PDB file of C-alpha atoms in Angstrom:
ATOM      1  CA  MET V   1     -31.690  49.728 -83.708  1.00 43.00           C
ATOM      2  CA  ARG V   2     -35.282  48.921 -83.733  1.00 43.00           C
ATOM      3  CA  VAL V   3     -35.060  46.981 -87.416  1.00 44.00           C
ATOM      4  CA  LEU V   4     -32.546  45.058 -86.238  1.00 43.00           C
ATOM      5  CA  SER V   5     -33.805  44.038 -83.235  1.00 47.00           C
ATOM      6  CA  LEU V   6     -37.155  43.059 -84.764  1.00 46.00           C
ATOM      7  CA  ARG V   7     -35.510  40.977 -87.620  1.00 53.00           C
ATOM      8  CA  LEU V   8     -33.543  39.542 -84.671  1.00 49.00           C
ATOM      9  CA  LEU V   9     -36.808  38.542 -82.476  1.00 50.00           C
ATOM     10  CA  PRO V  10     -37.813  35.526 -84.589  1.00 54.00           C
ATOM     11  CA  LEU V  11     -34.014  34.300 -83.860  1.00 52.00           C
ATOM     12  CA  ILE V  12     -34.138  34.743 -80.438  1.00 54.00           C
ATOM     13  CA  VAL V  13     -37.569  32.967 -80.273  1.00 49.00           C
ATOM     14  CA  LEU V  14     -35.669  29.905 -81.966  1.00 51.00           C
ATOM     15  CA  VAL V  15     -33.158  29.991 -79.534  1.00 52.00           C
ATOM     16  CA  ALA V  16     -35.611  29.729 -76.705  1.00 53.00           C
ATOM     17  CA  LEU V  17     -37.707  27.349 -77.733  1.00 50.00           C
ATOM     18  CA  ILE V  18     -34.229  25.484 -78.656  1.00 51.00           C
ATOM     19  CA  VAL V  19     -32.977  26.015 -75.116  1.00 50.00           C
ATOM     20  CA  LEU V  20     -36.885  24.802 -73.783  1.00 52.00           C
ATOM     21  CA  ALA V  21     -36.898  21.821 -75.454  1.00 54.00           C
ATOM     22  CA  VAL V  22     -33.555  20.811 -74.329  1.00 50.00           C
ATOM     23  CA  ALA V  23     -33.496  21.507 -71.154  1.00 55.00           C
ATOM     24  CA  PRO V  24     -35.942  18.475 -69.638  1.00 55.00           C
ATOM     25  CA  PHE V  25     -33.925  16.239 -71.695  1.00 51.00           C
ATOM     26  CA  VAL V  26     -30.441  17.226 -69.587  1.00 50.00           C
ATOM     27  CA  LEU V  27     -32.149  17.511 -66.579  1.00 50.00           C
ATOM     28  CA  ALA V  28     -33.552  13.483 -67.300  1.00 53.00           C
ATOM     29  CA  GLN V  29     -30.046  12.527 -67.605  1.00 55.00           C
ATOM     30  CA  SER V  30     -28.408  14.481 -65.221  1.00 54.00           C
ATOM     31  CA  GLU V  31     -30.925  12.950 -62.629  1.00 59.00           C
ATOM     32  CA  ASN V  32     -30.488   9.441 -63.915  1.00 65.00           C
ATOM     33  CA  LYS V  33     -26.376   9.891 -63.650  1.00 70.00           C
ATOM     34  CA  PRO V  34     -25.698   7.454 -61.819  1.00 77.00           C
ATOM     35  CA  GLU V  35     -24.733   7.278 -57.840  1.00 78.00           C
ATOM     36  CA  PRO V  36     -21.121   6.622 -56.630  1.00 82.00           C
ATOM     37  CA  PRO V  37     -20.977   3.810 -55.175  1.00 76.00           C
ATOM     38  CA  VAL V  38     -20.874   3.830 -51.295  1.00 72.00           C
ATOM     39  CA  VAL V  39     -18.409   2.127 -48.720  1.00 70.00           C
ATOM     40  CA  HIS V  40     -19.313   1.676 -45.132  1.00 65.00           C
ATOM     41  CA  SER V  41     -15.881   1.101 -43.549  1.00 60.00           C
ATOM     42  CA  GLN V  42     -15.299   0.147 -39.651  1.00 54.00           C
ATOM     43  CA  ASP V  43     -12.130  -0.031 -37.410  1.00 64.00           C
ATOM     44  CA  GLY V  44     -11.570  -3.110 -35.077  1.00 50.00           C
ATOM     45  CA  GLY V  45     -12.654  -6.705 -35.170  1.00 51.00           C
ATOM     46  CA  THR V  46     -10.540  -9.565 -36.506  1.00 54.00           C
ATOM     47  CA  SER V  47     -10.647 -12.187 -39.407  1.00 54.00           C
ATOM     48  CA  GLY V  48      -8.103 -14.858 -37.880  1.00 55.00           C
ATOM     49  CA  ARG V  49      -9.079 -18.821 -38.543  1.00 63.00           C
ATOM     50  CA  MET V  50      -9.128 -21.220 -36.746  1.00 70.00           C
ATOM     51  CA  GLU V  51      -7.122 -24.169 -36.857  1.00 77.00           C
ATOM     52  CA  SER V  52      -7.957 -28.098 -36.894  1.00 88.00           C
ATOM     53  CA  ILE V  53      -6.929 -31.212 -36.384  1.00 92.00           C
ATOM     54  CA  PHE V  54      -3.769 -32.581 -38.164  1.00 94.00           C
ATOM     55  CA  ILE V  55      -4.250 -35.485 -40.787  1.00 96.00           C
ATOM     56  CA  PRO V  56      -1.490 -37.445 -42.042  1.00 96.00           C
ATOM     57  CA  PRO V  57      -1.297 -39.479 -45.228  1.00 97.00           C
ATOM     58  CA  LEU V  58      -0.051 -42.822 -43.460  1.00 96.00           C
ATOM     59  CA  THR V  59      -0.687 -46.028 -45.070  1.00 98.00           C
ATOM     60  CA  GLY V  60      -2.488 -49.136 -44.708  1.00 98.00           C
ATOM     61  CA  ALA V  61      -3.849 -46.935 -41.787  1.00 98.00           C
ATOM     62  CA  PRO V  62      -8.357 -46.079 -43.148  1.00 98.00           C
ATOM     63  CA  PHE V  63     -10.750 -44.729 -41.245  1.00 98.00           C
ATOM     64  CA  SER V  64     -13.656 -42.221 -41.580  1.00 98.00           C
ATOM     65  CA  MET V  65     -15.534 -40.271 -39.024  1.00 98.00           C
ATOM     66  CA  MET V  66     -17.043 -37.352 -38.404  1.00 98.00           C
ATOM     67  CA  LEU V  67     -15.285 -34.698 -36.414  1.00 98.00           C
ATOM     68  CA  VAL V  68     -17.123 -32.113 -34.306  1.00 98.00           C
ATOM     69  CA  THR V  69     -15.071 -29.292 -33.429  1.00 97.00           C
ATOM     70  CA  GLU V  70     -16.839 -26.223 -30.794  1.00 97.00           C
ATOM     71  CA  TRP V  71     -15.087 -22.710 -30.357  1.00 96.00           C
ATOM     72  CA  SER V  72     -15.371 -20.511 -27.483  1.00 96.00           C
ATOM     73  CA  ARG V  73     -14.455 -16.929 -26.815  1.00 95.00           C
ATOM     74  CA  PRO V  74     -15.138 -15.092 -23.648  1.00 93.00           C
ATOM     75  CA  LEU V  75     -17.284 -12.443 -23.201  1.00 92.00           C
ATOM     76  CA  GLY V  76     -16.636  -8.993 -21.506  1.00 88.00           C
ATOM     77  CA  ASN V  77     -19.408 -10.178 -19.012  1.00 93.00           C
ATOM     78  CA  GLY V  78     -18.359 -13.090 -18.321  1.00 90.00           C
ATOM     79  CA  GLY V  79     -20.052 -15.200 -20.987  1.00 94.00           C
ATOM     80  CA  SER V  80     -19.146 -16.998 -23.789  1.00 95.00           C
ATOM     81  CA  PHE V  81     -19.823 -16.682 -27.509  1.00 96.00           C
ATOM     82  CA  THR V  82     -20.195 -20.783 -29.041  1.00 97.00           C
ATOM     83  CA  LEU V  83     -19.323 -21.492 -32.572  1.00 97.00           C
ATOM     84  CA  VAL V  84     -19.942 -25.379 -33.824  1.00 97.00           C
ATOM     85  CA  ASN V  85     -19.591 -27.240 -37.408  1.00 97.00           C
ATOM     86  CA  LYS V  86     -19.642 -31.232 -37.225  1.00 97.00           C
ATOM     87  CA  ARG V  87     -18.011 -32.310 -41.186  1.00 97.00           C
ATOM     88  CA  ARG V  88     -16.491 -35.236 -42.172  1.00 98.00           C
ATOM     89  CA  ILE V  89     -12.733 -37.029 -42.797  1.00 98.00           C
ATOM     90  CA  VAL V  90     -12.074 -39.823 -44.371  1.00 99.00           C
ATOM     91  CA  ARG V  91      -8.359 -41.619 -45.171  1.00 99.00           C
ATOM     92  CA  ASP V  92      -8.354 -44.788 -47.178  1.00 98.00           C
ATOM     93  CA  GLY V  93      -5.374 -46.877 -47.059  1.00 98.00           C
ATOM     94  CA  ARG V  94      -3.592 -45.518 -49.615  1.00 98.00           C
ATOM     95  CA  GLY V  95      -3.043 -42.250 -47.875  1.00 98.00           C
ATOM     96  CA  ARG V  96      -5.384 -40.130 -49.637  1.00 98.00           C
ATOM     97  CA  ILE V  97      -7.110 -37.799 -47.396  1.00 98.00           C
ATOM     98  CA  TYR V  98     -10.670 -36.450 -48.275  1.00 99.00           C
ATOM     99  CA  GLN V  99     -12.174 -33.485 -45.518  1.00 98.00           C
ATOM    100  CA  GLU V 100     -15.227 -31.704 -46.017  1.00 98.00           C
ATOM    101  CA  ARG V 101     -15.250 -27.821 -44.987  1.00 97.00           C
ATOM    102  CA  TRP V 102     -17.910 -26.674 -43.102  1.00 96.00           C
ATOM    103  CA  LEU V 103     -18.779 -23.357 -42.135  1.00 96.00           C
ATOM    104  CA  LEU V 104     -18.785 -22.718 -37.946  1.00 96.00           C
ATOM    105  CA  VAL V 105     -22.385 -21.393 -36.825  1.00 97.00           C
ATOM    106  CA  PRO V 106     -23.499 -19.788 -33.449  1.00 97.00           C
ATOM    107  CA  LYS V 107     -24.381 -23.030 -30.720  1.00 97.00           C
ATOM    108  CA  GLY V 108     -28.292 -23.132 -30.225  1.00 96.00           C
ATOM    109  CA  SER V 109     -28.948 -20.797 -33.152  1.00 96.00           C
ATOM    110  CA  LYS V 110     -30.975 -20.999 -36.261  1.00 96.00           C
ATOM    111  CA  ILE V 111     -28.523 -20.683 -38.346  1.00 97.00           C
ATOM    112  CA  GLU V 112     -27.446 -23.483 -40.337  1.00 96.00           C
ATOM    113  CA  SER V 113     -23.745 -24.499 -41.459  1.00 96.00           C
ATOM    114  CA  ARG V 114     -23.178 -25.620 -44.351  1.00 97.00           C
ATOM    115  CA  MET V 115     -20.361 -27.014 -47.189  1.00 97.00           C
ATOM    116  CA  ASP V 116     -18.357 -25.097 -48.595  1.00 96.00           C
ATOM    117  CA  VAL V 117     -15.329 -26.437 -49.210  1.00 97.00           C
ATOM    118  CA  ILE V 118     -13.416 -30.277 -50.391  1.00 98.00           C
ATOM    119  CA  GLN V 119     -10.696 -30.914 -50.545  1.00 98.00           C
ATOM    120  CA  ILE V 120      -9.038 -34.417 -51.534  1.00 98.00           C
ATOM    121  CA  THR V 121      -5.305 -34.582 -50.797  1.00 98.00           C
ATOM    122  CA  ASP V 122      -3.013 -37.787 -52.732  1.00 98.00           C
ATOM    123  CA  PRO V 123       0.594 -38.302 -51.559  1.00 97.00           C
ATOM    124  CA  LYS V 124       1.140 -40.270 -54.335  1.00 97.00           C
ATOM    125  CA  GLU V 125       0.669 -37.729 -57.437  1.00 96.00           C
ATOM    126  CA  HIS V 126       1.779 -34.810 -54.793  1.00 97.00           C
ATOM    127  CA  THR V 127      -2.091 -33.331 -55.185  1.00 97.00           C
ATOM    128  CA  TRP V 128      -4.687 -31.420 -53.095  1.00 98.00           C
ATOM    129  CA  LEU V 129      -7.949 -30.697 -54.996  1.00 98.00           C
ATOM    130  CA  ASN V 130      -9.369 -27.797 -53.323  1.00 98.00           C
ATOM    131  CA  CYS V 131     -12.949 -27.479 -54.251  1.00 98.00           C
ATOM    132  CA  GLY V 132     -15.390 -24.781 -53.967  1.00 98.00           C
ATOM    133  CA  VAL V 133     -18.998 -26.019 -53.345  1.00 97.00           C
ATOM    134  CA  ASP V 134     -20.871 -22.661 -54.254  1.00 97.00           C
ATOM    135  CA  GLU V 135     -18.088 -22.088 -57.459  1.00 96.00           C
ATOM    136  CA  LYS V 136     -18.405 -25.976 -58.526  1.00 98.00           C
ATOM    137  CA  VAL V 137     -14.371 -25.245 -59.282  1.00 98.00           C
ATOM    138  CA  CYS V 138     -11.800 -28.150 -57.960  1.00 98.00           C
ATOM    139  CA  GLU V 139      -7.993 -25.576 -58.064  1.00 97.00           C
ATOM    140  CA  VAL V 140      -5.056 -29.014 -58.082  1.00 97.00           C
ATOM    141  CA  ARG V 141      -2.035 -27.166 -55.841  1.00 96.00           C
ATOM    142  CA  PRO V 142       1.832 -28.873 -55.216  1.00 96.00           C
ATOM    143  CA  TYR V 143       0.820 -31.859 -51.884  1.00 96.00           C
ATOM    144  CA  GLY V 144       4.222 -32.374 -50.162  1.00 94.00           C
ATOM    145  CA  LEU V 145       3.323 -34.415 -47.386  1.00 95.00           C
ATOM    146  CA  VAL V 146       4.238 -38.339 -48.153  1.00 95.00           C
ATOM    147  CA  PRO V 147       3.830 -41.378 -45.851  1.00 94.00           C
ATOM    148  CA  GLU V 148       7.397 -42.080 -45.521  1.00 94.00           C
ATOM    149  CA  MET V 149       7.723 -38.888 -43.646  1.00 94.00           C
ATOM    150  CA  VAL V 150       7.936 -39.547 -39.599  1.00 93.00           C
ATOM    151  CA  TYR V 151       4.946 -38.469 -38.228  1.00 93.00           C
ATOM    152  CA  LYS V 152       4.954 -37.396 -34.069  1.00 91.00           C
ATOM    153  CA  PRO V 153       2.604 -35.057 -31.584  1.00 90.00           C
ATOM    154  CA  GLY V 154       4.447 -31.861 -31.368  1.00 87.00           C
ATOM    155  CA  MET V 155       4.917 -31.996 -26.997  1.00 88.00           C
ATOM    156  CA  GLY V 156       7.483 -30.473 -24.549  1.00 89.00           C
ATOM    157  CA  THR V 157       9.257 -31.434 -21.525  1.00 93.00           C
ATOM    158  CA  THR V 158       8.477 -29.812 -18.085  1.00 96.00           C
ATOM    159  CA  GLY V 159      11.195 -27.448 -17.203  1.00 97.00           C
ATOM    160  CA  PRO V 160      11.255 -23.456 -18.060  1.00 97.00           C
ATOM    161  CA  LEU V 161      10.968 -21.850 -20.810  1.00 97.00           C
ATOM    162  CA  PRO V 162      14.856 -20.350 -22.868  1.00 96.00           C
ATOM    163  CA  ASP V 163      15.115 -16.653 -21.276  1.00 96.00           C
ATOM    164  CA  GLY V 164      13.317 -16.461 -19.389  1.00 95.00           C
ATOM    165  CA  GLN V 165       9.953 -16.533 -20.644  1.00 97.00           C
ATOM    166  CA  GLY V 166       7.917 -19.164 -18.210  1.00 97.00           C
ATOM    167  CA  PHE V 167       7.198 -22.235 -17.508  1.00 98.00           C
ATOM    168  CA  ARG V 168       6.045 -25.787 -19.559  1.00 97.00           C
ATOM    169  CA  GLN V 169       4.379 -28.663 -17.203  1.00 97.00           C
ATOM    170  CA  HIS V 170       4.023 -31.341 -19.272  1.00 97.00           C
ATOM    171  CA  ASP V 171       1.921 -34.687 -18.068  1.00 97.00           C
ATOM    172  CA  ASP V 172       1.035 -37.973 -18.980  1.00 97.00           C
ATOM    173  CA  LEU V 173      -2.151 -38.494 -18.650  1.00 97.00           C
ATOM    174  CA  GLY V 174      -2.488 -42.341 -19.499  1.00 97.00           C
ATOM    175  CA  LEU V 175      -4.358 -44.903 -21.673  1.00 98.00           C
ATOM    176  CA  SER V 176      -7.742 -45.066 -22.709  1.00 98.00           C
ATOM    177  CA  ASN V 177     -10.610 -45.535 -25.849  1.00 96.00           C
ATOM    178  CA  SER V 178     -11.826 -43.785 -27.961  1.00 94.00           C
ATOM    179  CA  ASN V 179     -14.639 -44.920 -30.477  1.00 93.00           C
ATOM    180  CA  GLY V 180     -12.841 -48.816 -30.121  1.00 95.00           C
ATOM    181  CA  VAL V 181      -9.139 -47.115 -30.862  1.00 97.00           C
ATOM    182  CA  ASP V 182      -6.796 -47.416 -28.221  1.00 98.00           C
ATOM    183  CA  THR V 183      -5.060 -43.447 -27.041  1.00 98.00           C
ATOM    184  CA  ILE V 184      -2.772 -42.293 -24.911  1.00 97.00           C
ATOM    185  CA  GLY V 185      -3.083 -38.900 -23.265  1.00 97.00           C
ATOM    186  CA  TYR V 186      -1.227 -35.598 -23.529  1.00 97.00           C
ATOM    187  CA  ARG V 187      -1.803 -32.131 -21.143  1.00 97.00           C
ATOM    188  CA  GLU V 188       0.620 -29.750 -21.555  1.00 96.00           C
ATOM    189  CA  THR V 189       0.219 -26.212 -19.797  1.00 98.00           C
ATOM    190  CA  VAL V 190       2.967 -23.282 -20.290  1.00 97.00           C
ATOM    191  CA  THR V 191       2.991 -20.441 -18.441  1.00 98.00           C
ATOM    192  CA  LEU V 192       4.139 -17.404 -19.858  1.00 98.00           C
ATOM    193  CA  ASN V 193       5.892 -14.632 -17.767  1.00 98.00           C
ATOM    194  CA  PRO V 194       4.336 -10.676 -17.620  1.00 97.00           C
ATOM    195  CA  GLY V 195       5.680  -8.662 -20.964  1.00 96.00           C
ATOM    196  CA  VAL V 196       6.553 -11.579 -23.184  1.00 96.00           C
ATOM    197  CA  LEU V 197       3.933 -12.191 -25.347  1.00 94.00           C
ATOM    198  CA  GLY V 198       1.739  -8.152 -24.485  1.00 95.00           C
ATOM    199  CA  ASN V 199       0.684  -9.557 -21.336  1.00 96.00           C
ATOM    200  CA  ASP V 200       0.912  -7.274 -18.114  1.00 97.00           C
ATOM    201  CA  LEU V 201       0.056 -10.374 -16.011  1.00 97.00           C
ATOM    202  CA  PRO V 202       1.722 -14.135 -16.402  1.00 97.00           C
ATOM    203  CA  MET V 203      -0.938 -15.965 -19.142  1.00 97.00           C
ATOM    204  CA  VAL V 204      -1.935 -19.383 -18.992  1.00 98.00           C
ATOM    205  CA  SER V 205      -2.112 -21.871 -22.008  1.00 96.00           C
ATOM    206  CA  THR V 206      -3.326 -25.525 -22.245  1.00 97.00           C
ATOM    207  CA  ARG V 207      -3.684 -28.231 -24.142  1.00 96.00           C
ATOM    208  CA  GLU V 208      -5.466 -31.568 -24.143  1.00 96.00           C
ATOM    209  CA  PHE V 209      -5.104 -34.188 -26.511  1.00 95.00           C
ATOM    210  CA  TRP V 210      -5.477 -37.806 -26.697  1.00 96.00           C
ATOM    211  CA  TYR V 211      -3.513 -39.038 -29.766  1.00 96.00           C
ATOM    212  CA  SER V 212      -4.155 -43.058 -31.752  1.00 97.00           C
ATOM    213  CA  ALA V 213      -0.633 -44.787 -32.301  1.00 96.00           C
ATOM    214  CA  LYS V 214      -2.944 -46.589 -34.587  1.00 96.00           C
ATOM    215  CA  LEU V 215      -4.334 -43.645 -36.778  1.00 97.00           C
ATOM    216  CA  GLY V 216      -1.866 -41.384 -36.603  1.00 96.00           C
ATOM    217  CA  ILE V 217      -3.905 -38.360 -35.585  1.00 96.00           C
ATOM    218  CA  ASN V 218      -5.524 -37.099 -32.474  1.00 96.00           C
ATOM    219  CA  LEU V 219      -9.180 -38.362 -31.326  1.00 97.00           C
ATOM    220  CA  ILE V 220     -10.607 -35.540 -29.175  1.00 97.00           C
ATOM    221  CA  SER V 221      -8.541 -32.229 -28.713  1.00 96.00           C
ATOM    222  CA  LYS V 222      -8.881 -29.554 -26.223  1.00 96.00           C
ATOM    223  CA  VAL V 223      -7.361 -26.074 -26.224  1.00 96.00           C
ATOM    224  CA  ASP V 224      -7.440 -23.398 -24.346  1.00 96.00           C
ATOM    225  CA  ASP V 225      -5.363 -20.180 -24.998  1.00 95.00           C
ATOM    226  CA  PRO V 226      -5.984 -16.999 -24.270  1.00 93.00           C
ATOM    227  CA  THR V 227      -5.496 -15.042 -27.392  1.00 91.00           C
ATOM    228  CA  SER V 228      -7.537 -17.134 -29.288  1.00 90.00           C
ATOM    229  CA  GLY V 229     -10.619 -18.850 -26.210  1.00 94.00           C
ATOM    230  CA  LYS V 230     -11.167 -22.591 -26.213  1.00 96.00           C
ATOM    231  CA  GLN V 231     -11.815 -24.786 -29.262  1.00 96.00           C
ATOM    232  CA  PHE V 232     -12.507 -28.580 -28.594  1.00 97.00           C
ATOM    233  CA  PHE V 233     -12.085 -31.511 -31.348  1.00 97.00           C
ATOM    234  CA  SER V 234     -13.648 -34.823 -31.131  1.00 97.00           C
ATOM    235  CA  ALA V 235     -13.917 -37.823 -33.182  1.00 98.00           C
ATOM    236  CA  THR V 236     -16.900 -39.146 -33.539  1.00 98.00           C
ATOM    237  CA  GLU V 237     -19.104 -41.952 -35.669  1.00 98.00           C
ATOM    238  CA  LEU V 238     -15.528 -43.837 -36.519  1.00 98.00           C
ATOM    239  CA  THR V 239     -14.643 -46.490 -38.293  1.00 98.00           C
ATOM    240  CA  THR V 240     -11.996 -48.267 -39.370  1.00 97.00           C
ATOM    241  CA  SER V 241     -12.365 -49.734 -42.144  1.00 97.00           C
ATOM    242  CA  GLU V 242     -11.748 -48.803 -46.294  1.00 98.00           C
ATOM    243  CA  PRO V 243     -13.813 -46.171 -47.165  1.00 98.00           C
ATOM    244  CA  ASP V 244     -15.813 -45.836 -50.400  1.00 97.00           C
ATOM    245  CA  PRO V 245     -13.186 -45.022 -53.096  1.00 97.00           C
ATOM    246  CA  ARG V 246     -15.883 -42.150 -54.796  1.00 97.00           C
ATOM    247  CA  TYR V 247     -14.839 -39.902 -52.344  1.00 98.00           C
ATOM    248  CA  PHE V 248     -11.047 -39.462 -54.027  1.00 98.00           C
ATOM    249  CA  VAL V 249     -12.904 -38.466 -57.012  1.00 97.00           C
ATOM    250  CA  VAL V 250     -13.311 -35.154 -58.525  1.00 97.00           C
ATOM    251  CA  PRO V 251     -16.769 -34.239 -57.907  1.00 95.00           C
ATOM    252  CA  GLU V 252     -19.536 -34.688 -60.580  1.00 95.00           C
ATOM    253  CA  GLY V 253     -19.749 -31.651 -62.742  1.00 96.00           C
ATOM    254  CA  TYR V 254     -16.495 -29.587 -61.389  1.00 98.00           C
ATOM    255  CA  LYS V 255     -14.292 -27.672 -63.406  1.00 97.00           C
ATOM    256  CA  VAL V 256     -10.699 -28.391 -62.577  1.00 96.00           C
ATOM    257  CA  VAL V 257      -7.943 -25.763 -62.607  1.00 96.00           C
ATOM    258  CA  ASP V 258      -4.691 -27.154 -62.609  1.00 94.00           C
ATOM    259  CA  ARG V 259      -2.424 -23.882 -60.738  1.00 92.00           C
ATOM    260  CA  ARG V 260       0.152 -26.197 -60.815  1.00 89.00           C
ATOM    261  CA  LYS V 261       0.565 -24.893 -64.955  1.00 74.00           C
ATOM    262  CA  GLY V 262      -2.184 -22.718 -65.291  1.00 51.00           C
ATOM    263  CA  GLU V 263      -4.327 -25.518 -67.127  1.00 47.00           C
ATOM    264  CA  GLU V 264      -8.214 -26.068 -67.418  1.00 47.00           C
ATOM    265  CA  LYS V 265      -9.464 -28.881 -67.780  1.00 49.00           C
ATOM    266  CA  PRO V 266     -13.004 -29.324 -68.300  1.00 47.00           C
ATOM    267  CA  ASN V 267     -14.763 -32.472 -65.441  1.00 48.00           C
TER     268      ASN V 267
END
């Protein structure tokens, strides 16, 4: 047995040397193995979007303007949190519409807004271009609105709501003028009875707007709703001359992806 052990000694030493040589490599591989990504989750919060003003594709009523927006929501201590932006909207005599979408930023903060989307609609071609500024890609989607449709501001009449839900008060505010354009004002106040919309007390929302029949849009709009806060829209720098045609073409350097047909067309 002693002779056999002596004969195995070199083999045992060789195996030990191999193990010692391989161990650091295996350990290094283990240390360099990437850690799995960590996902931090939180409950609660909201991801709702604010709806801006509606622009119909009317013909023969061109305009250019900057739309100023403020969106205020209440804080628990009685204060408010307000987001703002300012964006360009243009419509030509053919009913084509150009709109810039700028990010809402906290009012009075050092955070600067930036444009993230350009939208161009053409009622004759029935196309809606949605162009991502960061990606420089314009997606073409169908656009169903046409100038021949009748566009009117949504309004109700004074009286009780159906099924005993509450009451609506409609008020005509008379004539005014904004940016040199005649407008007519309306205010609607809706009171919902407790329990209609998850509310334990009567819930009151108001909507006031100053409508231009010439342009078919609201030049001033105010919405006060307990579920979404206060929203204020105001048209500024308004002109009613024919705009530059450059607004209604694909921006230079953008790729076009036709989502109606799945085709890609470089611009």
